[in-house]
PDB file of C-alpha atoms in Angstrom:
ATOM      1  CA  ILE A 266      85.984 104.179  85.502  1.00 27.00           C
ATOM      2  CA  PRO A 267      87.657 107.200  85.047  1.00 30.00           C
ATOM      3  CA  ALA A 268      90.612 108.088  87.494  1.00 33.00           C
ATOM      4  CA  ALA A 269      90.625 111.005  89.598  1.00 34.00           C
ATOM      5  CA  SER A 270      94.392 110.898  91.023  1.00 36.00           C
ATOM      6  CA  ARG A 271      97.071 108.866  91.040  1.00 45.00           C
ATOM      7  CA  GLY A 272     100.798 109.059  92.725  1.00 54.00           C
ATOM      8  CA  LEU A 273     104.223 107.386  93.074  1.00 57.00           C
ATOM      9  CA  VAL A 274     106.228 107.312  96.271  1.00 60.00           C
ATOM     10  CA  GLY A 275     109.503 105.976  96.832  1.00 58.00           C
ATOM     11  CA  VAL A 276     109.621 103.981  93.584  1.00 57.00           C
ATOM     12  CA  THR A 277     111.347 104.036  90.679  1.00 51.00           C
ATOM     13  CA  LYS A 278     109.808 105.093  87.405  1.00 47.00           C
ATOM     14  CA  VAL A 279     110.603 101.785  85.025  1.00 50.00           C
ATOM     15  CA  PRO A 280     108.595 101.672  81.299  1.00 51.00           C
ATOM     16  CA  SER A 281     106.040  99.332  80.892  1.00 56.00           C
ATOM     17  CA  GLY A 282     106.596  96.342  78.453  1.00 60.00           C
ATOM     18  CA  GLY A 283     109.228  94.603  80.280  1.00 70.00           C
ATOM     19  CA  VAL A 284     106.980  90.947  80.537  1.00 85.00           C
ATOM     20  CA  ILE A 285     104.229  89.515  78.811  1.00 88.00           C
ATOM     21  CA  ASP A 286     101.260  89.957  80.854  1.00 90.00           C
ATOM     22  CA  PRO A 287      98.854  87.151  81.643  1.00 92.00           C
ATOM     23  CA  ALA A 288      96.701  88.345  78.160  1.00 90.00           C
ATOM     24  CA  GLY A 289     100.047  88.009  75.640  1.00 89.00           C
ATOM     25  CA  GLY A 290     100.726  91.960  75.656  1.00 86.00           C
ATOM     26  CA  THR A 291     103.538  94.091  77.660  1.00 83.00           C
ATOM     27  CA  ASP A 292     100.723  96.477  79.270  1.00 82.00           C
ATOM     28  CA  THR A 293     102.211  96.042  82.614  1.00 85.00           C
ATOM     29  CA  VAL A 294     103.467  98.399  85.508  1.00 85.00           C
ATOM     30  CA  LEU A 295     106.776  97.773  87.400  1.00 86.00           C
ATOM     31  CA  LEU A 296     106.599  98.661  90.735  1.00 88.00           C
ATOM     32  CA  GLN A 297     110.101  98.730  92.164  1.00 87.00           C
ATOM     33  CA  GLU A 298     111.510 100.135  95.412  1.00 87.00           C
ATOM     34  CA  ASP A 299     114.167 103.239  95.405  1.00 88.00           C
ATOM     35  CA  THR A 300     116.725 103.195  97.946  1.00 91.00           C
ATOM     36  CA  ASN A 301     115.389 105.980 100.359  1.00 91.00           C
ATOM     37  CA  THR A 302     113.581 105.415 103.772  1.00 92.00           C
ATOM     38  CA  SER A 303     109.951 106.019 103.143  1.00 91.00           C
ATOM     39  CA  GLU A 304     106.684 104.091 101.431  1.00 90.00           C
ATOM     40  CA  HIS A 305     107.106 102.267  98.153  1.00 89.00           C
ATOM     41  CA  ARG A 306     104.016 102.249  96.962  1.00 89.00           C
ATOM     42  CA  LEU A 307     101.351 103.297  94.126  1.00 87.00           C
ATOM     43  CA  ARG A 308      98.226 105.055  94.397  1.00 81.00           C
ATOM     44  CA  PHE A 309      94.959 105.800  92.497  1.00 71.00           C
ATOM     45  CA  ASP A 310      91.589 107.023  93.229  1.00 72.00           C
ATOM     46  CA  LEU A 311      88.713 105.478  91.307  1.00 66.00           C
ATOM     47  CA  ASN A 312      85.016 106.856  91.123  1.00 64.00           C
ATOM     48  CA  VAL A 313      82.877 104.249  91.576  1.00 61.00           C
ATOM     49  CA  GLU A 314      79.472 104.843  90.434  1.00 60.00           C
ATOM     50  CA  GLY A 315      76.268 102.653  90.358  1.00 57.00           C
ATOM     51  CA  ILE A 316      76.486 101.697  94.131  1.00 55.00           C
ATOM     52  CA  ASN A 317      73.027 102.446  95.355  1.00 55.00           C
ATOM     53  CA  SER A 318      72.269 103.640  99.055  1.00 60.00           C
ATOM     54  CA  GLY A 319      69.664 100.551  99.120  1.00 63.00           C
ATOM     55  CA  PRO A 320      70.477  96.860  99.573  1.00 70.00           C
ATOM     56  CA  PRO A 321      74.220  96.012 100.271  1.00 75.00           C
ATOM     57  CA  GLU A 322      76.088  95.502  97.184  1.00 77.00           C
ATOM     58  CA  THR A 323      79.011  92.539  96.473  1.00 83.00           C
ATOM     59  CA  ILE A 324      82.361  93.825  94.725  1.00 82.00           C
ATOM     60  CA  THR A 325      85.665  92.295  94.078  1.00 86.00           C
ATOM     61  CA  TYR A 326      88.795  93.428  93.520  1.00 87.00           C
ATOM     62  CA  SER A 327      91.833  91.728  91.816  1.00 91.00           C
ATOM     63  CA  LEU A 328      94.955  92.218  90.347  1.00 91.00           C
ATOM     64  CA  TYR A 329      97.896  90.426  88.647  1.00 94.00           C
ATOM     65  CA  VAL A 330     101.305  90.248  89.976  1.00 93.00           C
ATOM     66  CA  ILE A 331     104.416  88.764  89.116  1.00 92.00           C
ATOM     67  CA  GLU A 332     108.079  89.325  90.907  1.00 89.00           C
ATOM     68  CA  TYR A 333     110.333  91.428  89.343  1.00 85.00           C
ATOM     69  CA  THR A 334     113.260  89.488  89.783  1.00 75.00           C
ATOM     70  CA  LEU A 335     112.796  85.969  91.260  1.00 65.00           C
ATOM     71  CA  GLY A 336     113.512  85.771  94.905  1.00 61.00           C
ATOM     72  CA  ALA A 337     113.979  89.563  94.861  1.00 62.00           C
ATOM     73  CA  ALA A 338     110.482  90.347  95.534  1.00 60.00           C
ATOM     74  CA  ARG A 339     109.037  91.882  98.733  1.00 78.00           C
ATOM     75  CA  GLN A 340     105.611  91.273 100.064  1.00 91.00           C
ATOM     76  CA  ILE A 341     102.984  93.182  98.368  1.00 92.00           C
ATOM     77  CA  ARG A 342     100.146  94.945 100.516  1.00 91.00           C
ATOM     78  CA  ILE A 343      96.603  96.241  98.865  1.00 89.00           C
ATOM     79  CA  SER A 344      94.686  98.802 100.440  1.00 86.00           C
ATOM     80  CA  HIS A 345      91.718 100.599  99.722  1.00 78.00           C
ATOM     81  CA  THR A 346      89.840 103.344 101.977  1.00 71.00           C
ATOM     82  CA  ASN A 347      88.095 106.530 100.691  1.00 59.00           C
ATOM     83  CA  THR A 348      89.900 108.573 102.966  1.00 47.00           C
ATOM     84  CA  GLY A 349      93.987 107.839 103.318  1.00 44.00           C
ATOM     85  CA  PRO A 350      96.135 105.068 103.796  1.00 45.00           C
ATOM     86  CA  ASP A 351      94.105 102.355 105.634  1.00 53.00           C
ATOM     87  CA  ASN A 352      95.402  99.224 107.650  1.00 60.00           C
ATOM     88  CA  ASP A 353      92.921  97.110 106.381  1.00 72.00           C
ATOM     89  CA  GLY A 354      93.820  95.057 103.192  1.00 83.00           C
ATOM     90  CA  VAL A 355      95.800  91.885 102.166  1.00 90.00           C
ATOM     91  CA  ILE A 356      99.374  90.866 101.935  1.00 91.00           C
ATOM     92  CA  TYR A 357     100.652  88.369  99.426  1.00 93.00           C
ATOM     93  CA  ASP A 358     104.075  87.099 100.287  1.00 91.00           C
ATOM     94  CA  PHE A 359     106.151  85.935  97.324  1.00 89.00           C
ATOM     95  CA  ALA A 360     108.641  83.812  99.536  1.00 87.00           C
ATOM     96  CA  THR A 361     106.014  81.292 101.014  1.00 88.00           C
ATOM     97  CA  SER A 362     102.921  81.704  98.790  1.00 88.00           C
ATOM     98  CA  THR A 363     100.698  83.158 101.382  1.00 92.00           C
ATOM     99  CA  LEU A 364      97.797  85.347 101.540  1.00 93.00           C
ATOM    100  CA  THR A 365      96.945  87.464 104.493  1.00 91.00           C
ATOM    101  CA  GLN A 366      93.935  89.511 105.443  1.00 89.00           C
ATOM    102  CA  ILE A 367      94.408  92.602 107.571  1.00 85.00           C
ATOM    103  CA  GLY A 368      91.597  93.777 109.212  1.00 78.00           C
ATOM    104  CA  THR A 369      89.465  94.007 106.559  1.00 72.00           C
ATOM    105  CA  GLU A 370      85.811  92.377 106.800  1.00 75.00           C
ATOM    106  CA  ALA A 371      86.032  90.256 103.381  1.00 82.00           C
ATOM    107  CA  GLU A 372      83.672  87.894 102.627  1.00 87.00           C
ATOM    108  CA  GLU A 373      86.559  85.695 100.695  1.00 90.00           C
ATOM    109  CA  VAL A 374      90.474  86.296  99.938  1.00 92.00           C
ATOM    110  CA  GLY A 375      92.550  84.171  97.547  1.00 94.00           C
ATOM    111  CA  VAL A 376      95.395  83.465  95.023  1.00 95.00           C
ATOM    112  CA  ILE A 377      94.894  82.161  92.305  1.00 95.00           C
ATOM    113  CA  ASP A 378      98.337  80.579  90.180  1.00 95.00           C
ATOM    114  CA  ALA A 379      97.512  82.228  86.475  1.00 94.00           C
ATOM    115  CA  GLY A 380     100.635  80.734  84.772  1.00 94.00           C
ATOM    116  CA  SER A 381     103.937  82.132  83.786  1.00 91.00           C
ATOM    117  CA  GLY A 382     104.768  82.926  87.735  1.00 91.00           C
ATOM    118  CA  TRP A 383     101.374  85.417  87.674  1.00 94.00           C
ATOM    119  CA  TYR A 384      99.469  85.123  90.288  1.00 95.00           C
ATOM    120  CA  ARG A 385      95.556  86.893  90.459  1.00 96.00           C
ATOM    121  CA  ILE A 386      94.505  88.595  94.364  1.00 95.00           C
ATOM    122  CA  TYR A 387      91.711  89.048  94.534  1.00 93.00           C
ATOM    123  CA  TYR A 388      89.416  89.962  97.542  1.00 89.00           C
ATOM    124  CA  THR A 389      85.281  90.516  97.899  1.00 88.00           C
ATOM    125  CA  LEU A 390      83.678  92.863  99.576  1.00 81.00           C
ATOM    126  CA  THR A 391      79.937  94.168 100.463  1.00 78.00           C
ATOM    127  CA  PHE A 392      78.759  97.734 100.283  1.00 70.00           C
ATOM    128  CA  ASN A 393      76.351  98.696 102.441  1.00 66.00           C
ATOM    129  CA  GLY A 394      74.330 101.556 101.640  1.00 57.00           C
ATOM    130  CA  LEU A 395      75.900 104.758 100.691  1.00 54.00           C
ATOM    131  CA  ALA A 396      74.513 108.223 101.322  1.00 50.00           C
ATOM    132  CA  SER A 397      75.512 109.037  97.593  1.00 51.00           C
ATOM    133  CA  ASN A 398      75.422 106.946  94.362  1.00 46.00           C
ATOM    134  CA  GLN A 399      79.448 107.824  94.201  1.00 49.00           C
ATOM    135  CA  ALA A 400      82.276 106.472  96.277  1.00 61.00           C
ATOM    136  CA  THR A 401      85.942 107.244  96.009  1.00 67.00           C
ATOM    137  CA  CYS A 402      87.851 104.276  96.202  1.00 71.00           C
ATOM    138  CA  ARG A 403      91.377 104.873  96.832  1.00 77.00           C
ATOM    139  CA  THR A 404      94.055 102.084  96.073  1.00 82.00           C
ATOM    140  CA  TYR A 405      97.424 101.479  97.373  1.00 87.00           C
ATOM    141  CA  ILE A 406      99.947  99.070  96.320  1.00 90.00           C
ATOM    142  CA  TYR A 407     102.726  98.835  98.629  1.00 91.00           C
ATOM    143  CA  LEU A 408     106.079  96.806  98.741  1.00 91.00           C
ATOM    144  CA  THR A 409     106.962  95.925 102.235  1.00 90.00           C
ATOM    145  CA  ASP A 410     109.844  94.411 104.031  1.00 87.00           C
ATOM    146  CA  GLY A 411     109.953  91.308 105.613  1.00 81.00           C
ATOM    147  CA  SER A 412     108.013  92.221 108.415  1.00 83.00           C
ATOM    148  CA  GLY A 413     105.207  93.963 106.907  1.00 83.00           C
ATOM    149  CA  ASN A 414     106.476  97.607 107.368  1.00 88.00           C
ATOM    150  CA  VAL A 415     105.454  99.652 104.451  1.00 88.00           C
ATOM    151  CA  SER A 416     107.695 102.050 105.236  1.00 91.00           C
ATOM    152  CA  TYR A 417     111.520 100.533 104.929  1.00 91.00           C
ATOM    153  CA  ILE A 418     114.843 101.384 103.292  1.00 92.00           C
ATOM    154  CA  GLY A 419     114.536 100.258  99.597  1.00 89.00           C
ATOM    155  CA  ASP A 420     117.339  98.036  98.252  1.00 88.00           C
ATOM    156  CA  GLY A 421     116.816 100.104  94.598  1.00 87.00           C
ATOM    157  CA  SER A 422     115.924  96.666  92.786  1.00 84.00           C
ATOM    158  CA  SER A 423     113.069  94.517  94.347  1.00 87.00           C
ATOM    159  CA  GLY A 424     109.755  95.099  93.175  1.00 89.00           C
ATOM    160  CA  VAL A 425     106.421  93.412  90.901  1.00 90.00           C
ATOM    161  CA  TYR A 426     104.816  94.086  87.957  1.00 90.00           C
ATOM    162  CA  ILE A 427     101.387  94.805  88.270  1.00 90.00           C
ATOM    163  CA  TRP A 428      98.566  94.012  85.710  1.00 89.00           C
ATOM    164  CA  GLY A 429      94.827  94.067  85.111  1.00 88.00           C
ATOM    165  CA  PRO A 430      93.555  95.538  87.857  1.00 86.00           C
ATOM    166  CA  GLN A 431      89.868  95.610  88.515  1.00 84.00           C
ATOM    167  CA  TRP A 432      86.327  96.003  90.287  1.00 81.00           C
ATOM    168  CA  GLU A 433      83.630  93.996  89.367  1.00 83.00           C
ATOM    169  CA  GLU A 434      80.234  93.543  90.713  1.00 83.00           C
ATOM    170  CA  GLY A 435      79.616  90.301  92.369  1.00 86.00           C
ATOM    171  CA  THR A 436      81.989  87.635  93.133  1.00 90.00           C
ATOM    172  CA  LEU A 437      85.140  86.692  90.980  1.00 92.00           C
ATOM    173  CA  SER A 438      84.773  86.082  86.997  1.00 88.00           C
ATOM    174  CA  ASN A 439      87.332  85.823  84.464  1.00 87.00           C
ATOM    175  CA  TYR A 440      89.189  88.969  83.998  1.00 84.00           C
ATOM    176  CA  SER A 441      87.344  91.632  81.537  1.00 78.00           C
ATOM    177  CA  PRO A 442      89.637  94.348  79.801  1.00 72.00           C
ATOM    178  CA  ARG A 443      87.998  97.336  79.549  1.00 59.00           C
ATOM    179  CA  PRO A 444      88.066  99.374  76.302  1.00 51.00           C
ATOM    180  CA  SER A 445      90.791 101.653  77.500  1.00 47.00           C
ATOM    181  CA  ASN A 446      93.257 100.749  80.166  1.00 46.00           C
ATOM    182  CA  GLU A 447      94.028 104.579  80.580  1.00 48.00           C
ATOM    183  CA  ASP A 448      93.564 104.675  84.358  1.00 46.00           C
ATOM    184  CA  PHE A 449      96.325 102.353  85.097  1.00 44.00           C
ATOM    185  CA  LYS A 450      98.732 103.338  82.136  1.00 39.00           C
ATOM    186  CA  ALA A 451      98.769 106.795  84.124  1.00 39.00           C
ATOM    187  CA  PHE A 452     101.172 104.857  86.802  1.00 38.00           C
ATOM    188  CA  GLN A 453     103.847 104.885  84.180  1.00 33.00           C
TER     189      GLN A 453
END
C-alpha cells in the first residue's frame, strides 16, 4: 500500500530506534510535541485498493503505542478520513488505560497489552460499496491534552512511540509485517 503524502505538524522530529518495538527491532517513530500552540500530529495518506463496489467489506486498523517517558504521555487520538481532519476515531488515555470511541461507527474497538509497556490499539469498520475500486484513507495520529483537544500548548517533551500501523481485511489478526515498511519510515 503506497503512501501518497505524509506530514508532521507541531512535533519535534526525533530519529527512530529509541526503543525496542514489539517484534524486537528498533523500527519505531517518536511523536513528540513541540512547545507551540498547535496540533501535535502525524498524517499520512494510503491508497487502499481492492475495496469493491459490491457487498460491504470489514476492515480493521491497528497500531502499537508506548509512552515516550512513563507518566508523561498525553492521550493519543487516531482518526481516519478521505477528505481532511475528522472528529471520528478513538482516543487512548495512558493515565487511565481507557479507549474511547468518538463518533465512529466501528463494530469493535479495543486495546491489547502487548507487553513491555506496548499497547495495540485497533478498531474494525465496515466499508460499504464505493464508487471505484480505490480509496484514499488519510490517517491522523494526534497527541491531545487532558481534555481531548488536538490543538494546545505543547510542553516540548510529552510523546509516544508508534510502531506497526496496518490496515487488514476482516477482523483483527496477528500483526503481519509488510515486505517494506517505507510508508511508516517516511515519518522520520
